[in-house]
Amino acid sequence: MKTVVSVSQGSSEYDYELETEFLGHTFRVVRVGTDGNLDRAEAVLDSIRAQADAIGLSMMHDHYQVGREQLEHPDTARLEACVPDKPITTGAGLRGILQEWAVRHTQTELGHFFDNARVLFLNGQAGFRIAKALSEHTDNLFFADPYLDFGVPRLLTSLNQLEGYTRLTAPVMFSPSAVKVIERLHRTPLYRMGEKLISGTLHEAVRDCHVIVGAIGDLEVFSEKELDGKTVITSRVSASALDWFRSRRVAMVVDYSPWLEGRPVGVNVMEAMISAALSRTPEQLGADDFLHVIEQLGVEPRILYPNGYRRINRFAFVIHPLSQQYLTKTPPLDWVASVSPPGVMNLVEKAIAYTPPFVYSKVSGIQSPTGDEVEGWLITVGGTPREIMAHDPEFTYGRLLAAANLAKKLGAQIMGLGAFTKVVGDAGITVAKRAPLPITTGNSYSASGALWAAHDAAKRIGRVSIGKSGKMAGKAMVVGATGAIGSVCARLLAKAVDEIYLVAPEAAKLLSLKESIEQETPGAIVHVAATTNRDLGEMDMVVTATSGAGKRILDIMQVKPGCVITDVARPLDIPAEDVAKRPDVLVIESGEIKLPGIVKMKDIGLPKGIAYACLAETIVLALEARFENFTLGRNIEWEKVREIYKLGLKHGMELAAVSGVNGVFTEEDFERVRTLAAHATEPA
């Protein structure tokens, strides 16, 4: 029988002894805790050296390699020197492999999990292999070494900074006399007073990160509020440790430690056992030895969910003021507008277009029935539609790429383009090519939501019959049919109504769209026109999807009583004063989506928990972990419209209460339209 003893600087409360079979040998494994006392550890090493075939050192510093710096910790070297004739190890060789593998395994299993994540290392030198692996997926790496080593309230923000910090501090940190001085410093009242004063730095870093890398003991100072929803990469997660993570509402734990006899064991124990079984010193062990053991034993990182499955993905969405009036509602511009002479706000509107992007609102509380969650940020770029359209597309591209860089720093894994930012230039294609994260315009769900709302409204008014298949017996018109959303609405409506009328000023594009629809939907009856004048009065349903930016696109007085008009344009195609002229017509503002969960988000002009469909598309893709360029350009694929609709249902998206320019429609509003339309069509 071979004997391995793990001498730990941890508590003796967790000592154990077990027997197991390992690589064809019977092993006796003993853990001896020394309660942080190095002198006691030396005494234990002296007492067990005769019986031990190999020795592990637990809760001791490895001899770190950070970049080109090879660091020998004096306390570890002191204990190693006590047993020069025995294999003794902290497990550094095996630990490096298991740490890196934990990152790669998680990224493979969960797909894009670490993309742009904000990762906080409580000990960057100990987690250097993890940091190197994570750097392939995110630039948002933060290291708390200056704070924990010296009480300096500053985080390192890159691997280069960590390597530079290590070069500068190694002569101080890793000399025997310096270690004692630093230990005494940490015990002084002055240091503790300063620690309290600057502790906010570290607690803020924990609050703002998504992933924490550190030992379980180092996490105990953080509250449930700070750790709620975080992912932790650590080792030796026992049942009691998992209970503690559960109490702190940690979302996910990645445990890279090996298991033995149904319990996690220190990597130092496993490496000592390998050394004893193969009769080699730890220095003689190579990657092939470790790979053989890992493969033979089936060692694999564990992905644990303390409170049941919970994954939190991240998104960003770009918004902008839709008119000068929006600017006058924002402090301090509301005051400027109230005291300024005419014309000043025009100058303000022009100036705001040049402001850098900023976060308007954090978004949280969105939770799918699948258990997936998302959080995100609404990022504002300053231009109104008038200013956006007045500039060259490159001007807006620059603003959107600045927003994308901000989104990446915040940790977003995908970014959506809202309102006019998605119609500029080539409708997102150039931005997607240049951006550091995936982009979607949201137009697929905008088209889906528009028709979803229109179908629901027409059904509730009851002026047209709808068959069991959902097809409507009537006529529908799409104004702006050659645009991105309009063309998809046209393709889908052709499958859902008896006759479809396409309206747009580009005659050749209209003919091409008509031809395409007739090929996709055999038997479809498709009409084309440059204006609405000829056919508007016959329509049961109208969808307006232009980029007219306030231009009048139809005469609402020509519309048939009981008609449902769905206005998906932003800014709206149908002004409020026109809507007021026709109480016998229902004008709805597209199909907004009710988000699942208890949503926390600043006002975006919709009822609480309701989002524009283009924003909802970005959220659905984040919930599904589909971090890819999804909807781009002006030719939207109707297959994607159908796919995003189904994904939305999967994740609990619902059609919101249908709303118009004056807010949410009530049942009384639908009854009013029904009654007035019936009276208007009665014989004289």
CSV table of C-alpha atoms in Angstrom, one decimal, residues 34-446:
chain,number,residue,atom,x,y,z
A,34,THR,CA,-2.3,22.9,10.4
A,35,ASP,CA,-4.6,25.9,10.9
A,36,GLY,CA,-2.4,28.4,9.1
A,37,ASN,CA,0.6,27.6,11.3
A,38,LEU,CA,3.8,27.1,9.3
A,39,ASP,CA,5.8,25.9,12.3
A,40,ARG,CA,3.2,23.2,12.9
A,41,ALA,CA,3.3,22.3,9.2
A,42,GLU,CA,7.0,21.8,9.4
A,43,ALA,CA,6.5,19.5,12.4
A,44,VAL,CA,3.9,17.5,10.6
A,45,LEU,CA,6.2,17.0,7.6
A,46,ASP,CA,9.0,15.8,9.9
A,47,SER,CA,6.7,13.3,11.6
A,48,ILE,CA,5.2,11.8,8.4
A,49,ARG,CA,8.2,11.8,6.1
A,50,ALA,CA,9.1,8.2,6.9
A,51,GLN,CA,5.7,6.7,6.1
A,52,ALA,CA,4.7,8.9,3.1
A,53,ASP,CA,5.5,7.9,-0.4
A,54,ALA,CA,4.5,11.4,-1.7
A,55,ILE,CA,3.4,14.6,0.0
A,56,GLY,CA,0.9,17.2,-1.1
A,57,LEU,CA,0.9,20.8,0.1
A,58,SER,CA,-2.6,22.3,0.3
A,59,MET,CA,-3.6,25.9,0.6
A,60,MET,CA,-0.1,26.9,-0.1
A,61,HIS,CA,1.1,29.2,-3.0
A,62,ASP,CA,2.3,27.5,-6.1
A,63,HIS,CA,5.6,28.6,-7.6
A,64,TYR,CA,3.7,30.8,-10.1
A,65,GLN,CA,4.6,31.4,-13.7
A,66,VAL,CA,3.2,34.7,-14.9
A,67,GLY,CA,4.2,35.5,-18.4
A,68,ARG,CA,8.0,35.1,-18.4
A,69,GLU,CA,8.2,35.6,-14.6
A,70,GLN,CA,8.9,32.4,-12.7
A,71,LEU,CA,8.1,33.0,-9.0
A,72,GLU,CA,9.1,30.9,-6.1
A,73,HIS,CA,7.1,31.5,-3.0
A,74,PRO,CA,9.3,31.4,0.1
A,75,ASP,CA,6.8,29.8,2.4
A,76,THR,CA,6.3,26.9,-0.1
A,77,ALA,CA,10.0,26.6,-0.6
A,78,ARG,CA,10.5,26.4,3.2
A,79,LEU,CA,8.1,23.5,3.5
A,80,GLU,CA,9.6,21.7,0.5
A,81,ALA,CA,13.0,21.9,2.1
A,82,CYS,CA,11.8,19.9,5.1
A,83,VAL,CA,11.5,16.7,3.0
A,84,PRO,CA,14.2,16.8,0.3
A,85,ASP,CA,14.1,13.0,-0.1
A,86,LYS,CA,10.4,12.7,-0.8
A,87,PRO,CA,8.2,13.8,-3.8
A,88,ILE,CA,6.4,16.9,-2.6
A,89,THR,CA,4.0,19.1,-4.7
A,90,THR,CA,1.4,21.8,-4.5
A,91,GLY,CA,-0.2,20.3,-7.6
A,92,ALA,CA,0.9,23.1,-9.9
A,93,GLY,CA,1.5,20.9,-13.0
A,94,LEU,CA,-1.8,19.2,-12.9
A,95,ARG,CA,-3.7,22.3,-11.7
A,96,GLY,CA,-2.6,24.3,-14.7
A,97,ILE,CA,-4.1,21.7,-17.1
A,98,LEU,CA,-7.3,21.3,-15.1
A,99,GLN,CA,-7.8,25.1,-14.8
A,100,GLU,CA,-7.4,25.8,-18.5
A,101,TRP,CA,-9.5,22.7,-19.4
A,102,ALA,CA,-12.3,24.0,-17.1
A,103,VAL,CA,-12.6,27.2,-19.2
A,104,ARG,CA,-12.4,25.3,-22.6
A,105,HIS,CA,-14.9,22.7,-21.4
A,106,THR,CA,-17.4,25.2,-20.2
A,107,GLN,CA,-17.1,27.3,-23.4
A,108,THR,CA,-17.7,24.2,-25.5
A,109,GLU,CA,-20.5,22.8,-23.4
A,110,LEU,CA,-22.4,26.0,-23.1
A,111,GLY,CA,-21.5,27.8,-26.3
A,112,HIS,CA,-20.2,31.4,-26.2
A,113,PHE,CA,-20.6,31.4,-22.4
A,114,PHE,CA,-17.5,33.6,-21.7
A,115,ASP,CA,-17.8,35.9,-24.8
A,116,ASN,CA,-17.1,39.4,-23.6
A,117,ALA,CA,-17.7,38.4,-19.9
A,118,ARG,CA,-16.4,40.7,-17.2
A,119,VAL,CA,-14.1,38.4,-15.2
A,120,LEU,CA,-12.7,39.3,-11.8
A,121,PHE,CA,-9.6,37.4,-10.5
A,122,LEU,CA,-9.1,37.5,-6.8
A,123,ASN,CA,-5.6,36.3,-7.3
A,124,GLY,CA,-4.4,36.9,-10.9
A,125,GLN,CA,-1.0,35.2,-10.4
A,126,ALA,CA,-2.7,32.0,-9.2
A,127,GLY,CA,-5.3,32.1,-12.0
A,128,PHE,CA,-2.9,33.0,-14.8
A,129,ARG,CA,-3.6,29.9,-16.8
A,130,ILE,CA,-7.3,30.5,-16.5
A,131,ALA,CA,-6.8,34.2,-17.6
A,132,LYS,CA,-4.8,33.1,-20.6
A,133,ALA,CA,-7.6,30.8,-21.7
A,134,LEU,CA,-10.3,33.3,-21.1
A,135,SER,CA,-8.4,36.0,-23.0
A,136,GLU,CA,-9.4,34.1,-26.2
A,137,HIS,CA,-13.0,35.0,-25.5
A,138,THR,CA,-13.0,38.3,-23.6
A,139,ASP,CA,-10.9,41.4,-23.1
A,140,ASN,CA,-12.7,42.3,-19.9
A,141,LEU,CA,-10.3,40.8,-17.4
A,142,PHE,CA,-9.8,42.4,-14.0
A,143,PHE,CA,-7.2,41.4,-11.4
A,144,ALA,CA,-7.5,42.3,-7.7
A,145,ASP,CA,-3.9,41.6,-6.8
A,146,PRO,CA,-2.9,45.2,-5.9
A,147,TYR,CA,-5.9,45.5,-3.5
A,148,LEU,CA,-5.3,42.1,-1.8
A,149,ASP,CA,-1.5,42.4,-1.7
A,150,PHE,CA,-1.1,46.0,-0.6
A,151,GLY,CA,-4.5,47.4,0.0
A,152,VAL,CA,-4.2,49.6,-3.1
A,153,PRO,CA,-7.7,50.4,-4.5
A,154,ARG,CA,-6.9,49.7,-8.1
A,155,LEU,CA,-7.7,46.8,-10.4
A,156,LEU,CA,-5.4,45.6,-13.1
A,157,THR,CA,-7.3,45.4,-16.4
A,158,SER,CA,-5.2,43.3,-18.8
A,159,LEU,CA,-2.7,40.4,-18.8
A,160,ASN,CA,0.0,42.8,-19.8
A,161,GLN,CA,-0.7,44.9,-16.7
A,162,LEU,CA,-0.7,41.7,-14.5
A,163,GLU,CA,2.7,40.7,-16.0
A,164,GLY,CA,4.1,44.2,-15.4
A,165,TYR,CA,2.8,44.2,-11.8
A,166,THR,CA,4.4,40.9,-11.2
A,167,ARG,CA,7.8,42.0,-12.5
A,168,LEU,CA,7.7,45.1,-10.3
A,169,THR,CA,6.4,43.5,-7.1
A,170,ALA,CA,8.0,40.0,-7.2
A,171,PRO,CA,11.3,41.2,-5.5
A,172,VAL,CA,9.1,42.5,-2.7
A,173,MET,CA,6.4,39.9,-2.5
A,174,PHE,CA,8.5,36.8,-2.9
A,175,SER,CA,11.4,37.4,-0.6
A,176,PRO,CA,11.2,35.7,2.8
A,177,SER,CA,11.7,38.9,4.8
A,178,ALA,CA,9.2,40.8,2.7
A,179,VAL,CA,6.5,38.1,3.2
A,180,LYS,CA,6.8,38.5,7.0
A,181,VAL,CA,6.7,42.3,6.7
A,182,ILE,CA,3.5,42.1,4.5
A,183,GLU,CA,1.9,39.6,6.9
A,184,ARG,CA,2.6,42.0,9.8
A,185,LEU,CA,1.3,44.9,7.8
A,186,HIS,CA,-2.0,43.1,7.1
A,187,ARG,CA,-2.5,42.7,10.9
A,188,THR,CA,-1.9,46.4,11.8
A,189,PRO,CA,-4.9,48.6,12.8
A,190,LEU,CA,-3.9,51.2,10.2
A,191,TYR,CA,-4.0,48.7,7.4
A,192,ARG,CA,-7.4,47.4,8.5
A,193,MET,CA,-8.7,51.0,8.8
A,194,GLY,CA,-7.5,51.7,5.2
A,195,GLU,CA,-9.0,48.3,4.1
A,196,LYS,CA,-12.4,49.4,5.3
A,197,LEU,CA,-12.1,52.8,3.6
A,198,ILE,CA,-11.3,51.3,0.2
A,199,SER,CA,-13.2,48.0,0.4
A,200,GLY,CA,-15.9,49.5,-1.8
A,201,THR,CA,-13.5,49.2,-4.8
A,202,LEU,CA,-13.4,45.4,-4.5
A,203,HIS,CA,-17.1,45.1,-3.7
A,204,GLU,CA,-18.0,47.3,-6.7
A,205,ALA,CA,-15.8,45.1,-8.9
A,206,VAL,CA,-17.6,42.0,-7.7
A,207,ARG,CA,-21.0,43.6,-8.3
A,208,ASP,CA,-20.1,44.7,-11.8
A,209,CYS,CA,-18.5,41.4,-12.9
A,210,HIS,CA,-20.1,38.3,-14.4
A,211,VAL,CA,-17.5,35.7,-13.5
A,212,ILE,CA,-15.3,35.4,-10.4
A,213,VAL,CA,-12.2,33.3,-10.2
A,214,GLY,CA,-11.0,32.5,-6.7
A,215,ALA,CA,-10.8,30.2,-3.8
A,216,ILE,CA,-14.0,29.6,-1.8
A,217,GLY,CA,-12.6,31.1,1.3
A,218,ASP,CA,-11.8,34.4,-0.5
A,219,LEU,CA,-15.5,34.7,-1.4
A,220,GLU,CA,-16.9,34.6,2.1
A,221,VAL,CA,-16.8,38.4,2.6
A,222,PHE,CA,-19.3,39.0,-0.2
A,223,SER,CA,-23.0,39.3,0.3
A,224,GLU,CA,-25.9,37.5,-1.5
A,225,LYS,CA,-26.7,40.8,-3.3
A,226,GLU,CA,-23.1,40.9,-4.7
A,227,LEU,CA,-22.9,37.3,-5.7
A,228,ASP,CA,-26.5,36.8,-7.0
A,229,GLY,CA,-26.3,35.6,-10.6
A,230,LYS,CA,-22.5,35.3,-10.7
A,231,THR,CA,-20.5,32.4,-12.2
A,232,VAL,CA,-17.6,31.2,-10.0
A,233,ILE,CA,-14.6,29.2,-11.1
A,234,THR,CA,-13.0,27.5,-8.2
A,235,SER,CA,-12.0,24.1,-6.8
A,236,ARG,CA,-13.0,21.5,-4.2
A,237,VAL,CA,-16.7,22.2,-4.2
A,238,SER,CA,-18.1,20.0,-1.5
A,239,ALA,CA,-21.7,19.6,-0.5
A,240,SER,CA,-21.4,22.2,2.2
A,241,ALA,CA,-19.6,24.6,-0.2
A,242,LEU,CA,-22.4,24.1,-2.7
A,243,ASP,CA,-24.9,24.9,0.1
A,244,TRP,CA,-23.0,28.1,0.7
A,245,PHE,CA,-23.1,29.1,-3.0
A,246,ARG,CA,-26.8,28.3,-2.9
A,247,SER,CA,-27.3,30.7,0.0
A,248,ARG,CA,-25.6,33.5,-2.0
A,249,ARG,CA,-27.7,32.8,-5.1
A,250,VAL,CA,-24.7,32.1,-7.2
A,251,ALA,CA,-26.0,31.0,-10.6
A,252,MET,CA,-23.2,28.6,-11.7
A,253,VAL,CA,-20.0,27.1,-10.3
A,254,VAL,CA,-17.2,25.6,-12.4
A,255,ASP,CA,-15.2,23.2,-10.3
A,256,TYR,CA,-11.9,22.1,-11.8
A,257,SER,CA,-10.8,19.8,-8.9
A,258,PRO,CA,-10.7,16.0,-9.4
A,259,TRP,CA,-12.9,13.6,-7.4
A,260,LEU,CA,-11.9,10.6,-5.4
A,261,GLU,CA,-14.1,8.2,-3.6
A,262,GLY,CA,-17.1,10.4,-4.1
A,263,ARG,CA,-15.6,13.6,-2.8
A,264,PRO,CA,-13.5,16.5,-4.3
A,265,VAL,CA,-9.8,16.3,-3.5
A,266,GLY,CA,-7.1,18.8,-3.8
A,267,VAL,CA,-5.1,18.8,-7.0
A,268,ASN,CA,-2.0,18.5,-4.8
A,269,VAL,CA,-3.4,15.1,-3.6
A,270,MET,CA,-4.0,13.8,-7.1
A,271,GLU,CA,-0.6,14.9,-8.4
A,272,ALA,CA,1.1,13.4,-5.3
A,273,MET,CA,-0.7,10.1,-6.0
A,274,ILE,CA,0.4,10.2,-9.7
A,275,SER,CA,4.0,10.8,-8.5
A,276,ALA,CA,3.9,7.9,-6.1
A,277,ALA,CA,2.1,5.5,-8.5
A,278,LEU,CA,4.6,6.2,-11.4
A,279,SER,CA,7.6,6.5,-9.0
A,280,ARG,CA,8.6,9.9,-10.4
A,281,THR,CA,9.1,13.2,-8.8
A,282,PRO,CA,6.6,16.0,-9.7
A,283,GLU,CA,9.3,17.6,-11.8
A,284,GLN,CA,9.6,14.5,-13.9
A,285,LEU,CA,5.9,14.3,-14.6
A,286,GLY,CA,4.9,15.6,-18.1
A,287,ALA,CA,1.7,16.3,-20.0
A,288,ASP,CA,1.5,12.7,-21.3
A,289,ASP,CA,1.4,11.4,-17.7
A,290,PHE,CA,-1.4,13.8,-16.7
A,291,LEU,CA,-3.4,13.1,-19.9
A,292,HIS,CA,-3.2,9.4,-19.3
A,293,VAL,CA,-4.5,9.7,-15.8
A,294,ILE,CA,-7.2,12.2,-16.8
A,295,GLU,CA,-8.4,9.9,-19.6
A,296,GLN,CA,-8.2,6.7,-17.6
A,297,LEU,CA,-10.1,8.1,-14.5
A,298,GLY,CA,-12.6,10.1,-16.6
A,299,VAL,CA,-11.7,13.3,-14.7
A,300,GLU,CA,-13.8,16.2,-16.0
A,301,PRO,CA,-14.6,19.7,-14.8
A,302,ARG,CA,-18.0,20.0,-13.1
A,303,ILE,CA,-20.6,22.6,-14.1
A,304,LEU,CA,-22.9,23.0,-11.1
A,305,TYR,CA,-26.1,25.0,-10.6
A,306,PRO,CA,-26.6,25.6,-6.9
A,307,ASN,CA,-30.2,26.7,-7.3
A,308,GLY,CA,-31.1,24.7,-10.3
A,309,TYR,CA,-30.4,25.5,-13.9
A,310,ARG,CA,-29.7,29.2,-14.3
A,311,ARG,CA,-27.8,30.9,-17.1
A,312,ILE,CA,-27.6,34.7,-17.5
A,313,ASN,CA,-26.7,36.0,-21.0
A,314,ARG,CA,-26.1,39.6,-21.9
A,315,PHE,CA,-27.2,42.0,-24.7
A,316,ALA,CA,-27.1,45.6,-25.7
A,317,PHE,CA,-29.6,47.6,-27.7
A,318,VAL,CA,-29.1,51.0,-29.4
A,319,ILE,CA,-31.7,53.7,-29.1
A,320,HIS,CA,-31.9,57.3,-30.1
A,321,PRO,CA,-34.3,60.3,-29.7
A,322,LEU,CA,-37.1,60.0,-32.2
A,323,SER,CA,-37.6,63.7,-32.5
A,324,GLN,CA,-36.6,67.1,-31.0
A,325,GLN,CA,-39.6,66.7,-28.7
A,326,TYR,CA,-37.9,63.7,-27.1
A,327,LEU,CA,-34.9,65.9,-26.3
A,328,THR,CA,-37.1,68.5,-24.5
A,329,LYS,CA,-38.2,65.7,-22.0
A,330,THR,CA,-34.6,65.0,-20.9
A,331,PRO,CA,-33.0,67.0,-18.0
A,332,PRO,CA,-31.3,69.5,-18.3
A,333,LEU,CA,-32.5,70.0,-22.0
A,334,ASP,CA,-36.1,70.4,-20.8
A,335,TRP,CA,-35.0,73.5,-18.9
A,336,VAL,CA,-32.9,74.7,-21.9
A,337,ALA,CA,-36.0,74.4,-24.1
A,338,SER,CA,-38.2,76.3,-21.6
A,339,VAL,CA,-35.9,79.3,-21.4
A,340,SER,CA,-34.4,79.5,-24.9
A,341,PRO,CA,-35.6,81.6,-27.8
A,342,PRO,CA,-36.9,79.9,-30.9
A,343,GLY,CA,-34.2,78.1,-32.9
A,344,VAL,CA,-31.9,77.2,-30.0
A,345,MET,CA,-33.2,73.7,-29.8
A,346,ASN,CA,-32.4,73.2,-33.5
A,347,LEU,CA,-28.8,73.9,-32.6
A,348,VAL,CA,-29.0,71.6,-29.6
A,349,GLU,CA,-30.4,68.9,-31.8
A,350,LYS,CA,-27.4,69.2,-34.1
A,351,ALA,CA,-24.9,69.2,-31.2
A,352,ILE,CA,-26.5,66.2,-29.5
A,353,ALA,CA,-25.9,64.1,-32.7
A,354,TYR,CA,-22.1,64.4,-32.0
A,355,THR,CA,-22.2,63.2,-28.4
A,356,PRO,CA,-20.6,59.9,-27.6
A,357,PRO,CA,-22.9,56.9,-26.8
A,358,PHE,CA,-23.9,56.4,-23.2
A,359,VAL,CA,-25.9,53.9,-21.2
A,360,TYR,CA,-29.5,55.1,-20.8
A,361,SER,CA,-30.7,52.1,-18.8
A,362,LYS,CA,-29.7,48.8,-17.3
A,363,VAL,CA,-32.2,46.0,-18.1
A,364,SER,CA,-32.7,43.1,-15.8
A,365,GLY,CA,-35.3,40.6,-14.6
A,366,ILE,CA,-36.0,39.0,-18.0
A,367,GLN,CA,-36.5,35.2,-17.4
A,368,SER,CA,-37.5,32.6,-19.8
A,369,PRO,CA,-39.6,29.5,-18.8
A,370,THR,CA,-36.5,27.5,-19.8
A,371,GLY,CA,-34.6,29.0,-16.8
A,372,ASP,CA,-32.4,31.2,-19.0
A,373,GLU,CA,-32.1,34.8,-18.1
A,374,VAL,CA,-30.7,37.9,-19.7
A,375,GLU,CA,-29.6,41.3,-18.6
A,376,GLY,CA,-28.6,44.2,-20.9
A,377,TRP,CA,-28.1,47.8,-21.5
A,378,LEU,CA,-29.9,50.4,-23.6
A,379,ILE,CA,-27.2,52.5,-25.2
A,380,THR,CA,-28.2,55.9,-26.6
A,381,VAL,CA,-26.6,57.6,-29.6
A,382,GLY,CA,-27.6,61.2,-29.9
A,383,GLY,CA,-29.0,61.8,-33.4
A,384,THR,CA,-32.6,62.3,-34.1
A,385,PRO,CA,-33.9,60.8,-37.4
A,386,ARG,CA,-33.5,64.2,-39.1
A,387,GLU,CA,-29.9,64.4,-38.0
A,388,ILE,CA,-29.2,60.8,-38.9
A,389,MET,CA,-30.6,61.2,-42.4
A,390,ALA,CA,-28.8,64.6,-42.8
A,391,HIS,CA,-25.3,63.0,-42.4
A,392,ASP,CA,-23.4,60.5,-44.5
A,393,PRO,CA,-23.9,56.9,-43.5
A,394,GLU,CA,-20.3,56.8,-42.2
A,395,PHE,CA,-21.2,59.3,-39.6
A,396,THR,CA,-23.8,57.0,-38.1
A,397,TYR,CA,-21.6,53.9,-38.6
A,398,GLY,CA,-19.0,55.6,-36.4
A,399,ARG,CA,-21.5,56.3,-33.7
A,400,LEU,CA,-22.8,52.7,-33.8
A,401,LEU,CA,-19.3,51.2,-33.7
A,402,ALA,CA,-18.6,53.4,-30.6
A,403,ALA,CA,-21.7,52.0,-29.1
A,404,ALA,CA,-20.6,48.5,-30.0
A,405,ASN,CA,-17.3,49.0,-28.2
A,406,LEU,CA,-19.1,50.3,-25.2
A,407,ALA,CA,-21.4,47.2,-25.3
A,408,LYS,CA,-18.4,44.9,-25.5
A,409,LYS,CA,-16.8,46.6,-22.4
A,410,LEU,CA,-20.1,46.2,-20.5
A,411,GLY,CA,-20.1,42.5,-21.3
A,412,ALA,CA,-22.8,42.2,-24.0
A,413,GLN,CA,-22.7,39.2,-26.3
A,414,ILE,CA,-24.9,40.6,-29.0
A,415,MET,CA,-26.2,44.1,-29.9
A,416,GLY,CA,-29.4,45.2,-31.6
A,417,LEU,CA,-30.0,48.3,-33.6
A,418,GLY,CA,-33.1,50.3,-32.9
A,419,ALA,CA,-35.3,52.8,-34.9
A,420,PHE,CA,-33.4,54.7,-37.6
A,421,THR,CA,-30.0,53.3,-36.7
A,422,LYS,CA,-31.0,50.1,-38.6
A,423,VAL,CA,-32.1,51.8,-41.8
A,424,VAL,CA,-29.0,53.9,-42.4
A,425,GLY,CA,-26.7,52.9,-45.3
A,426,ASP,CA,-26.9,49.1,-45.9
A,427,ALA,CA,-29.1,48.4,-42.9
A,428,GLY,CA,-26.6,46.9,-40.5
A,429,ILE,CA,-24.3,45.0,-42.8
A,430,THR,CA,-21.3,47.3,-42.6
A,431,VAL,CA,-21.7,47.8,-38.8
A,432,ALA,CA,-21.8,44.0,-38.4
A,433,LYS,CA,-18.6,43.6,-40.4
A,434,ARG,CA,-16.7,46.1,-38.3
A,435,ALA,CA,-18.3,45.6,-34.8
A,436,PRO,CA,-16.6,43.5,-32.1
A,437,LEU,CA,-19.8,41.6,-31.4
A,438,PRO,CA,-22.7,40.1,-33.3
A,439,ILE,CA,-25.4,42.6,-34.6
A,440,THR,CA,-29.1,42.3,-35.5
A,441,THR,CA,-31.5,44.9,-36.7
A,442,GLY,CA,-34.5,43.2,-35.1
A,443,ASN,CA,-36.4,43.6,-38.3
A,444,SER,CA,-37.4,39.9,-38.4
A,445,TYR,CA,-39.4,40.1,-35.2
A,446,SER,CA,-40.6,43.6,-36.1
